[in-house]
């Protein structure tokens, strides 16, 4: 076939790709056997080298397993294909078309590859999906936008995606590099699958595995491992991950990063999917992950704001707003607490004197030390900064003996840190009112404070 003549009719950048056909549905070398004028000019401008027909594609295009799969599908399987994807490593967007060509050479397939790149995403191109895929993505968007409970809705979406992929397991895993922790945000497991819930695999070493994924994805948008040839490639570049997948009974996987504002929030994957639908699965997940990442980013922001609204920024314990909400929920029956429970009121003695003589920075440090003492002793309770130098502790399932033991811990640590506190307590039993308990504990705390200043008049407020 006269490829040069064929390409001369194309204004857009175009070239002819060849794929060597190997036994057992494998492929060998992929080459650019011919290119039109626009292609040759582009190679010279971007790669700074003359195009030589018949060269391995990786000499001119970034090596990419997903691109190789597309070439194989078009040149060997005869599938016309189109996709619009990001090239993260180049900060570009690629619009590519592949058309199968007749081959006159045994064990070699050919396809025409036409492409264009742009620095920004084109909304129309991102929406240029098949009707089936577009309907799926639209349904996802409608569910996400109309949700009152985003985590529950994403659970429904993940289940839909698992069914579309005909896979054993679909999951969203959030990864926090600062804390080195992973969190299963949502997952769906096929009934009867041997794949266990994700939390079964989240040991201390799994975070290290997640840190290898970006390098494995490389310059692509995802990792797709669908057959033995792909598995051999993955083992050559990431043997640790392959070992983990094999132990979990995984024989194929498609994995996408969840990226929002250039930050990777986590990853979404589908395991043991229907290999015949690989292109549709990739196309669906490519766009779906974009919307899911956006919703998760909003969810995380709201959680952060909610946390900030309940945390005292100086000491790190919960604030008065959180305390009032907790007490209201207990009174109204919205929150259950196990009886007997303990209410503790404490007050830091001598704070005004420290502020006056040593400055407010020292006073702030004293408050932080006090909060640390209470949080350490009451590690399984809620500690609140009620305001100023007052703290309240609410400890579920804590009787007098347990309470006295914790108070002793507070007093011992406070002595070592040269912190002076007054303490009032009350153990609440079933049928008693928390408001009464708080009033009595507060009164006992002030009585303790009075006794402290009578014993230490030199430390009294001025």
Short mmCIF file of C-alpha atoms in Angstrom, two decimals:
data_model
loop_
_atom_site.label_atom_id
_atom_site.label_comp_id
_atom_site.label_asym_id
_atom_site.label_seq_id
_atom_site.Cartn_x
_atom_site.Cartn_y
_atom_site.Cartn_z
CA UNK A 1 0.00 0.00 0.00
CA UNK A 2 1.23 3.50 -0.84
CA UNK A 3 1.02 5.08 2.60
CA UNK A 4 2.53 8.38 1.49
CA UNK A 5 -0.20 8.81 -1.10
CA UNK A 6 -2.86 7.93 1.48
CA UNK A 7 -1.50 10.45 3.97
CA UNK A 8 -1.14 13.27 1.46
CA UNK A 9 -4.89 13.84 1.60
CA UNK A 10 -4.85 14.64 5.33
CA UNK A 11 -4.35 18.23 6.54
CA UNK A 12 -4.30 17.26 10.22
CA UNK A 13 -1.26 15.57 11.71
CA UNK A 14 -1.45 11.96 10.58
CA UNK A 15 0.76 8.90 10.33
CA UNK A 16 0.50 5.18 9.70
CA UNK A 17 1.30 2.82 12.57
CA UNK A 18 2.38 -0.79 12.13
CA UNK A 19 1.92 -3.46 14.79
CA UNK A 20 3.77 -6.79 14.73
CA UNK A 21 1.36 -9.63 15.46
CA UNK A 22 2.56 -12.36 17.81
CA UNK A 23 0.87 -15.63 18.86
CA UNK A 24 -1.60 -15.79 21.78
CA UNK A 25 -3.10 -12.32 21.20
CA UNK A 26 0.23 -10.60 21.81
CA UNK A 27 1.88 -7.82 19.87
CA UNK A 28 5.49 -6.94 19.20
CA UNK A 29 7.08 -3.79 17.85
CA UNK A 30 4.92 -0.77 17.08
CA UNK A 31 6.39 1.56 14.49
CA UNK A 32 5.54 4.77 12.65
CA UNK A 33 5.95 3.63 9.08
CA UNK A 34 4.93 6.88 7.35
CA UNK A 35 3.86 10.42 8.19
CA UNK A 36 2.33 13.35 6.34
CA UNK A 37 3.81 16.83 6.15
CA UNK A 38 1.98 18.07 9.30
CA UNK A 39 3.28 15.07 11.26
CA UNK A 40 6.86 15.56 10.11
CA UNK A 41 6.72 19.27 10.94
CA UNK A 42 5.33 18.50 14.39
CA UNK A 43 8.07 15.96 15.11
CA UNK A 44 10.71 18.50 14.18
CA UNK A 45 9.09 21.21 16.33
CA UNK A 46 8.34 19.12 19.41
CA UNK A 47 11.01 16.41 19.34
CA UNK A 48 13.68 18.45 17.54
CA UNK A 49 14.49 15.58 15.22
CA UNK A 50 13.76 14.62 11.63
CA UNK A 51 11.12 11.95 11.18
CA UNK A 52 12.52 8.68 9.85
CA UNK A 53 9.85 6.30 8.47
CA UNK A 54 9.80 2.86 10.09
CA UNK A 55 11.11 4.08 13.46
CA UNK A 56 9.81 2.65 16.76
CA UNK A 57 6.97 4.87 17.93
CA UNK A 58 8.67 5.54 21.31
CA UNK A 59 11.36 7.56 19.52
CA UNK A 60 8.75 10.21 18.70
CA UNK A 61 5.76 9.64 21.02
CA UNK A 62 5.95 9.05 24.79
CA UNK A 63 5.90 5.34 25.55
CA UNK A 64 2.44 4.47 26.79
CA UNK A 65 0.80 1.05 27.30
CA UNK A 66 -2.69 2.44 26.73
CA UNK A 67 -1.62 3.94 23.40
CA UNK A 68 -0.11 0.60 22.42
CA UNK A 69 -3.38 -1.13 23.26
CA UNK A 70 -5.30 1.30 21.05
CA UNK A 71 -2.89 0.71 18.18
CA UNK A 72 -3.27 -3.06 18.59
CA UNK A 73 -7.04 -2.86 18.70
CA UNK A 74 -7.21 -0.74 15.58
CA UNK A 75 -4.43 -2.29 13.48
CA UNK A 76 -4.96 -5.93 14.47
CA UNK A 77 -8.55 -6.22 15.67
CA UNK A 78 -9.89 -3.74 13.11
CA UNK A 79 -11.57 -1.34 15.54
CA UNK A 80 -12.02 2.36 14.64
CA UNK A 81 -11.24 4.30 17.82
CA UNK A 82 -11.34 7.82 19.17
CA UNK A 83 -10.33 9.19 22.54
CA UNK A 84 -9.60 12.54 24.12
CA UNK A 85 -7.17 12.34 27.02
CA UNK A 86 -4.86 14.43 29.16
CA UNK A 87 -1.08 14.20 28.86
CA UNK A 88 -0.19 15.21 32.43
CA UNK A 89 3.57 15.09 31.96
CA UNK A 90 3.31 17.61 29.05
CA UNK A 91 0.36 19.69 30.36
CA UNK A 92 -1.44 19.03 27.08
CA UNK A 93 -4.64 17.42 25.86
CA UNK A 94 -4.56 14.85 23.07
CA UNK A 95 -7.38 14.29 20.58
CA UNK A 96 -6.67 11.07 18.69
CA UNK A 97 -8.36 9.01 16.00
CA UNK A 98 -7.31 5.54 14.83
CA UNK A 99 -8.69 3.86 11.69
CA UNK A 100 -7.80 0.27 10.74
CA UNK A 101 -6.12 -0.27 7.35
CA UNK A 102 -5.93 -3.35 5.18
CA UNK A 103 -2.62 -5.13 5.47
CA UNK A 104 -0.68 -6.77 2.65
CA UNK A 105 2.00 -8.08 5.00
CA UNK A 106 1.69 -11.27 7.01
CA UNK A 107 1.76 -10.87 10.80
CA UNK A 108 1.64 -7.09 10.55
CA UNK A 109 -1.35 -4.85 11.10
CA UNK A 110 -1.71 -1.21 10.13
CA UNK A 111 -3.82 1.72 11.24
CA UNK A 112 -4.00 5.39 10.42
CA UNK A 113 -3.36 7.61 13.42
CA UNK A 114 -4.51 11.23 13.26
CA UNK A 115 -3.99 13.47 16.26
CA UNK A 116 -3.94 16.99 17.62
CA UNK A 117 -2.76 18.48 20.91
CA UNK A 118 -3.85 21.59 22.82
CA UNK A 119 -2.77 23.20 26.12
CA UNK A 120 -6.32 23.32 27.50
CA UNK A 121 -9.20 20.90 27.63
CA UNK A 122 -12.01 21.33 25.12
CA UNK A 123 -15.38 20.73 26.78
CA UNK A 124 -17.00 19.63 23.52
CA UNK A 125 -14.28 17.07 22.90
CA UNK A 126 -14.53 15.73 26.44
CA UNK A 127 -18.22 15.19 25.82
CA UNK A 128 -17.71 13.44 22.48
CA UNK A 129 -18.46 9.98 23.81
CA UNK A 130 -20.52 7.13 22.48
CA UNK A 131 -24.23 7.42 23.26
CA UNK A 132 -24.03 4.52 25.73
CA UNK A 133 -21.05 5.95 27.59
CA UNK A 134 -22.47 9.47 27.54
CA UNK A 135 -25.71 8.20 29.09
CA UNK A 136 -23.75 6.44 31.84
CA UNK A 137 -21.67 9.51 32.66
CA UNK A 138 -24.75 11.76 32.58
CA UNK A 139 -26.55 9.43 34.98
CA UNK A 140 -23.57 9.63 37.31
CA UNK A 141 -23.56 13.44 37.19
CA UNK A 142 -27.28 13.61 37.93
CA UNK A 143 -26.87 11.32 40.94
CA UNK A 144 -23.93 13.29 42.30
CA UNK A 145 -25.54 16.71 41.83
CA UNK A 146 -28.85 15.67 43.36
CA UNK A 147 -27.36 14.01 46.40
CA UNK A 148 -28.00 14.95 49.99
CA UNK A 149 -25.51 12.34 51.17
CA UNK A 150 -22.51 12.35 48.85
CA UNK A 151 -20.82 9.33 50.41
CA UNK A 152 -23.94 7.22 50.06
CA UNK A 153 -24.46 8.40 46.48
CA UNK A 154 -20.89 7.66 45.46
CA UNK A 155 -21.49 4.19 46.88
CA UNK A 156 -24.34 3.80 44.38
CA UNK A 157 -22.16 5.14 41.57
CA UNK A 158 -19.34 2.72 42.42
CA UNK A 159 -21.79 -0.17 42.33
CA UNK A 160 -23.06 1.01 38.91
CA UNK A 161 -19.49 1.20 37.60
CA UNK A 162 -18.69 -2.28 38.90
CA UNK A 163 -21.71 -3.64 37.04
CA UNK A 164 -20.73 -1.77 33.84
CA UNK A 165 -17.24 -3.24 34.08
CA UNK A 166 -18.67 -6.66 35.00
CA UNK A 167 -15.96 -6.79 37.63
CA UNK A 168 -15.48 -8.45 41.00
CA UNK A 169 -14.58 -5.31 42.88
CA UNK A 170 -14.71 -1.56 42.40
CA UNK A 171 -13.25 0.81 44.96
CA UNK A 172 -12.30 4.39 45.76
CA UNK A 173 -9.27 4.63 48.04
CA UNK A 174 -8.27 8.02 49.46
CA UNK A 175 -4.56 8.52 50.16
CA UNK A 176 -3.12 11.16 52.49
CA UNK A 177 0.61 11.58 51.95
CA UNK A 178 1.01 13.85 54.98
CA UNK A 179 -0.33 11.29 57.45
CA UNK A 180 0.72 8.27 55.33
CA UNK A 181 -2.76 6.81 55.65
CA UNK A 182 -5.25 5.23 53.28
CA UNK A 183 -9.03 5.31 53.68
CA UNK A 184 -11.59 3.22 51.86
CA UNK A 185 -14.09 5.86 50.78
CA UNK A 186 -16.45 3.52 48.93
CA UNK A 187 -16.42 0.05 47.40
CA UNK A 188 -18.65 -2.51 45.74
CA UNK A 189 -17.92 -6.26 45.74
CA UNK A 190 -19.59 -8.81 43.51
CA UNK A 191 -21.52 -11.44 45.43
CA UNK A 192 -19.43 -14.59 45.60
CA UNK A 193 -16.16 -12.86 44.70
CA UNK A 194 -12.98 -14.07 46.37
CA UNK A 195 -11.75 -10.46 46.66
CA UNK A 196 -12.05 -9.31 50.27
CA UNK A 197 -13.19 -5.85 51.46
CA UNK A 198 -10.42 -3.31 50.99
CA UNK A 199 -9.94 -2.75 54.72
CA UNK A 200 -8.65 -6.35 54.90
CA UNK A 201 -5.59 -5.28 52.90
CA UNK A 202 -4.88 -1.91 54.52
CA UNK A 203 -1.92 -2.80 56.69
CA UNK A 204 1.09 -0.57 57.37
CA UNK A 205 2.81 -1.56 54.14
CA UNK A 206 -0.09 -0.84 51.79
CA UNK A 207 0.50 2.91 51.79
CA UNK A 208 3.98 2.24 50.39
CA UNK A 209 2.41 0.29 47.53
CA UNK A 210 0.11 3.21 46.68
CA UNK A 211 3.17 5.45 46.37
CA UNK A 212 4.39 3.34 43.44
CA UNK A 213 1.23 3.84 41.39
CA UNK A 214 1.98 7.30 40.00
CA UNK A 215 5.29 6.10 38.56
CA UNK A 216 3.55 3.08 37.07
CA UNK A 217 0.90 5.29 35.47
CA UNK A 218 3.76 7.41 34.16
CA UNK A 219 2.70 9.73 31.37
CA UNK A 220 -0.69 8.10 30.95
CA UNK A 221 -4.04 8.76 32.59
CA UNK A 222 -4.45 5.27 34.01
CA UNK A 223 -3.08 1.75 34.27
CA UNK A 224 -4.91 -1.04 32.44
CA UNK A 225 -3.74 -4.60 32.89
CA UNK A 226 -6.04 -6.92 30.94
CA UNK A 227 -4.02 -9.93 29.74
CA UNK A 228 -0.85 -11.93 30.26
CA UNK A 229 1.30 -9.57 28.21
CA UNK A 230 0.15 -6.61 30.33
CA UNK A 231 0.77 -8.58 33.52
CA UNK A 232 4.30 -9.36 32.43
CA UNK A 233 4.89 -5.68 31.71
CA UNK A 234 3.49 -4.68 35.12
CA UNK A 235 5.70 -7.21 36.88
CA UNK A 236 8.73 -5.75 35.11
CA UNK A 237 7.99 -2.20 36.31
CA UNK A 238 6.24 -2.82 39.65
CA UNK A 239 6.83 -6.33 41.07
CA UNK A 240 5.74 -5.34 44.59
CA UNK A 241 2.29 -4.32 43.37
CA UNK A 242 1.95 -7.47 41.24
CA UNK A 243 2.72 -9.59 44.30
CA UNK A 244 -0.02 -7.82 46.23
CA UNK A 245 -2.53 -8.21 43.37
CA UNK A 246 -1.74 -11.90 42.92
CA UNK A 247 -2.16 -12.57 46.64
CA UNK A 248 -5.60 -10.95 46.47
CA UNK A 249 -6.68 -13.08 43.50
CA UNK A 250 -6.57 -10.22 40.99
CA UNK A 251 -5.86 -11.12 37.36
CA UNK A 252 -6.71 -7.81 35.70
CA UNK A 253 -7.16 -4.22 36.84
CA UNK A 254 -7.96 -0.75 35.56
CA UNK A 255 -6.76 1.99 37.91
CA UNK A 256 -7.30 5.76 37.62
CA UNK A 257 -5.95 8.50 39.88
CA UNK A 258 -8.54 10.90 41.33
CA UNK A 259 -7.03 14.29 40.59
CA UNK A 260 -8.47 17.67 41.56
CA UNK A 261 -6.61 20.96 41.09
CA UNK A 262 -3.43 19.02 40.28
CA UNK A 263 -3.61 17.13 43.59
CA UNK A 264 -4.09 13.38 43.72
CA UNK A 265 -6.81 12.68 46.28
CA UNK A 266 -6.72 8.93 45.82
CA UNK A 267 -7.45 6.24 43.26
CA UNK A 268 -10.39 4.37 41.77
CA UNK A 269 -10.10 0.92 40.32
CA UNK A 270 -12.03 -2.03 38.98
CA UNK A 271 -10.68 -5.56 39.45
CA UNK A 272 -11.25 -8.69 37.36
CA UNK A 273 -13.33 -6.86 34.74
CA UNK A 274 -14.65 -8.05 31.36
CA UNK A 275 -11.65 -7.65 29.05
CA UNK A 276 -13.87 -7.44 25.96
CA UNK A 277 -15.20 -4.08 27.17
CA UNK A 278 -11.79 -2.53 27.94
CA UNK A 279 -12.22 0.49 25.64
CA UNK A 280 -15.70 1.30 26.95
CA UNK A 281 -14.53 0.86 30.54
CA UNK A 282 -11.56 3.18 29.99
CA UNK A 283 -13.74 5.78 28.27
CA UNK A 284 -16.38 5.67 31.02
CA UNK A 285 -13.95 5.84 33.92
CA UNK A 286 -11.82 8.51 32.28
CA UNK A 287 -14.63 11.05 32.52
CA UNK A 288 -16.44 9.66 35.56
CA UNK A 289 -13.33 9.99 37.73
CA UNK A 290 -13.17 13.67 36.81
CA UNK A 291 -16.61 14.31 38.38
CA UNK A 292 -16.06 11.96 41.31
CA UNK A 293 -12.77 13.68 42.20
CA UNK A 294 -14.55 17.04 42.19
CA UNK A 295 -17.28 15.78 44.53
CA UNK A 296 -14.77 14.15 46.89
CA UNK A 297 -12.76 17.39 47.04
CA UNK A 298 -15.94 19.28 48.02
CA UNK A 299 -16.78 16.59 50.58
CA UNK A 300 -13.31 16.84 52.14
CA UNK A 301 -13.53 20.63 52.25
CA UNK A 302 -16.89 20.50 54.05
CA UNK A 303 -15.52 17.96 56.52
CA UNK A 304 -12.54 20.20 57.17
CA UNK A 305 -14.76 23.23 57.72
CA UNK A 306 -17.03 21.20 59.98
CA UNK A 307 -14.03 20.07 61.99
CA UNK A 308 -12.69 23.60 62.25
CA UNK A 309 -16.07 24.78 63.55
CA UNK A 310 -15.86 22.29 66.44
CA UNK A 311 -12.15 22.46 67.33
CA UNK A 312 -10.46 24.98 69.59
CA UNK A 313 -7.61 26.19 67.41
CA UNK A 314 -5.26 26.97 70.31
CA UNK A 315 -5.41 23.71 72.24
CA UNK A 316 -6.68 21.22 69.64
CA UNK A 317 -9.49 19.90 71.86
CA UNK A 318 -13.15 20.44 71.00
CA UNK A 319 -14.61 23.91 71.51
CA UNK A 320 -17.64 25.29 73.35
CA UNK A 321 -19.81 25.05 70.24
CA UNK A 322 -19.13 21.31 70.04
CA UNK A 323 -19.79 20.97 73.77
CA UNK A 324 -23.16 22.71 73.54
CA UNK A 325 -24.17 20.57 70.54
CA UNK A 326 -23.20 17.35 72.34
CA UNK A 327 -25.14 18.29 75.47
CA UNK A 328 -28.20 19.27 73.41
CA UNK A 329 -28.07 15.96 71.52
CA UNK A 330 -27.94 14.01 74.79
CA UNK A 331 -30.86 15.98 76.25
CA UNK A 332 -32.95 15.53 73.08
CA UNK A 333 -32.10 11.83 72.80
CA UNK A 334 -30.26 12.25 69.49
CA UNK A 335 -27.04 10.94 71.01
CA UNK A 336 -26.77 7.90 73.25
CA UNK A 337 -24.17 7.72 75.99
CA UNK A 338 -23.40 4.65 78.06
CA UNK A 339 -24.24 4.85 81.78
CA UNK A 340 -22.71 5.55 84.14
CA UNK A 341 -20.81 8.44 82.59
CA UNK A 342 -18.67 11.11 84.16
CA UNK A 343 -18.79 14.89 83.83
CA UNK A 344 -15.60 16.74 84.80
CA UNK A 345 -15.17 20.50 85.02
CA UNK A 346 -11.66 21.90 85.41
CA UNK A 347 -10.19 25.36 85.68
CA UNK A 348 -6.57 26.41 85.24
CA UNK A 349 -5.32 28.23 88.31
CA UNK A 350 -3.07 31.27 87.98
CA UNK A 351 -3.46 31.90 84.26
CA UNK A 352 -3.99 35.65 84.67
CA UNK A 353 -0.84 35.90 86.76
CA UNK A 354 1.17 34.08 84.05
CA UNK A 355 -0.27 36.34 81.34
CA UNK A 356 0.51 39.49 83.35
CA UNK A 357 4.02 38.53 84.41
CA UNK A 358 5.30 36.40 81.48
CA UNK A 359 3.10 37.43 78.54
CA UNK A 360 0.19 35.84 76.70
CA UNK A 361 2.45 33.49 74.76
CA UNK A 362 3.40 31.76 77.99
CA UNK A 363 -0.26 31.77 78.99
CA UNK A 364 -1.19 30.11 75.69
CA UNK A 365 1.50 27.49 76.20
CA UNK A 366 0.09 26.78 79.66
CA UNK A 367 -3.39 26.26 78.19
CA UNK A 368 -1.99 23.88 75.55
CA UNK A 369 -0.11 21.92 78.21
CA UNK A 370 -3.28 21.65 80.29
CA UNK A 371 -5.31 20.41 77.32
CA UNK A 372 -2.58 17.85 76.57
CA UNK A 373 -2.71 16.56 80.17
CA UNK A 374 -6.49 16.10 80.07
CA UNK A 375 -6.44 14.48 76.60
CA UNK A 376 -3.74 12.06 77.74
CA UNK A 377 -5.49 11.02 80.93
CA UNK A 378 -8.96 10.91 79.34
CA UNK A 379 -7.79 9.37 76.08
CA UNK A 380 -11.14 7.63 75.48
CA UNK A 381 -13.33 10.64 76.36
CA UNK A 382 -14.31 13.98 74.83
CA UNK A 383 -12.34 16.99 76.09
CA UNK A 384 -13.80 20.46 75.50
CA UNK A 385 -12.44 23.93 76.10
CA UNK A 386 -15.55 25.50 77.58
CA UNK A 387 -14.02 28.97 77.39
CA UNK A 388 -11.05 30.92 78.73
CA UNK A 389 -9.21 28.66 81.15
CA UNK A 390 -12.12 26.24 81.72
CA UNK A 391 -12.36 22.71 80.30
CA UNK A 392 -15.11 20.11 80.44
CA UNK A 393 -14.66 16.35 80.00
CA UNK A 394 -17.44 13.94 79.11
CA UNK A 395 -16.47 10.30 79.67
CA UNK A 396 -18.85 7.52 78.64
CA UNK A 397 -19.03 4.27 80.67
CA UNK A 398 -16.94 5.66 83.54
CA UNK A 399 -17.86 5.00 87.19
CA UNK A 400 -16.30 6.45 90.34
CA UNK A 401 -13.37 4.03 90.47
CA UNK A 402 -12.36 4.65 86.85
CA UNK A 403 -12.90 8.38 87.27
CA UNK A 404 -10.76 8.59 90.39
CA UNK A 405 -7.98 6.73 88.59
CA UNK A 406 -8.07 9.23 85.70
CA UNK A 407 -8.12 12.23 88.05
CA UNK A 408 -5.07 10.79 89.79
CA UNK A 409 -3.30 10.61 86.42
CA UNK A 410 -4.18 14.27 85.77
CA UNK A 411 -2.86 15.38 89.15
CA UNK A 412 0.39 13.43 88.77
CA UNK A 413 1.11 14.81 85.30
CA UNK A 414 0.05 18.32 86.31
CA UNK A 415 2.51 18.20 89.21
CA UNK A 416 5.34 17.14 86.87
CA UNK A 417 4.48 19.95 84.43
CA UNK A 418 3.99 22.57 87.18
CA UNK A 419 0.35 23.06 86.17
CA UNK A 420 -2.27 23.91 88.81
CA UNK A 421 -5.89 23.01 88.15
CA UNK A 422 -9.13 22.90 90.12
CA UNK A 423 -11.40 19.95 89.41
CA UNK A 424 -15.06 19.17 90.01
CA UNK A 425 -16.72 15.87 89.04
CA UNK A 426 -20.05 14.12 88.92
CA UNK A 427 -20.91 10.53 87.91
CA UNK A 428 -24.24 10.41 86.06
CA UNK A 429 -26.45 7.36 86.42
CA UNK A 430 -29.42 6.33 84.33
CA UNK A 431 -32.40 8.63 84.88
CA UNK A 432 -30.30 11.62 85.92
CA UNK A 433 -30.10 14.82 83.89
CA UNK A 434 -26.82 15.96 82.36
CA UNK A 435 -27.62 19.61 83.07
CA UNK A 436 -27.84 18.88 86.80
CA UNK A 437 -24.60 16.92 86.61
CA UNK A 438 -22.83 19.82 84.88
CA UNK A 439 -24.08 22.31 87.46
CA UNK A 440 -22.93 20.17 90.38
CA UNK A 441 -19.52 19.45 88.79
CA UNK A 442 -19.07 23.16 88.13
CA UNK A 443 -19.93 24.03 91.73
CA UNK A 444 -17.48 21.42 93.01
CA UNK A 445 -14.78 22.81 90.73
CA UNK A 446 -15.25 26.35 92.13
CA UNK A 447 -15.15 24.95 95.65
CA UNK A 448 -11.86 23.26 94.82
CA UNK A 449 -10.54 26.52 93.35
CA UNK A 450 -11.51 28.44 96.48
CA UNK A 451 -9.69 25.91 98.64
CA UNK A 452 -6.61 26.17 96.40
CA UNK A 453 -6.37 29.96 96.74
CA UNK A 454 -6.98 29.79 100.48
CA UNK A 455 -4.01 27.45 100.68
CA UNK A 456 -1.93 29.46 98.16
CA UNK A 457 -2.89 33.12 98.60
CA UNK A 458 0.24 34.27 96.78
CA UNK A 459 -1.03 32.70 93.54
CA UNK A 460 -4.41 34.40 93.62
CA UNK A 461 -5.57 36.54 90.69
CA UNK A 462 -4.72 40.21 90.99
#
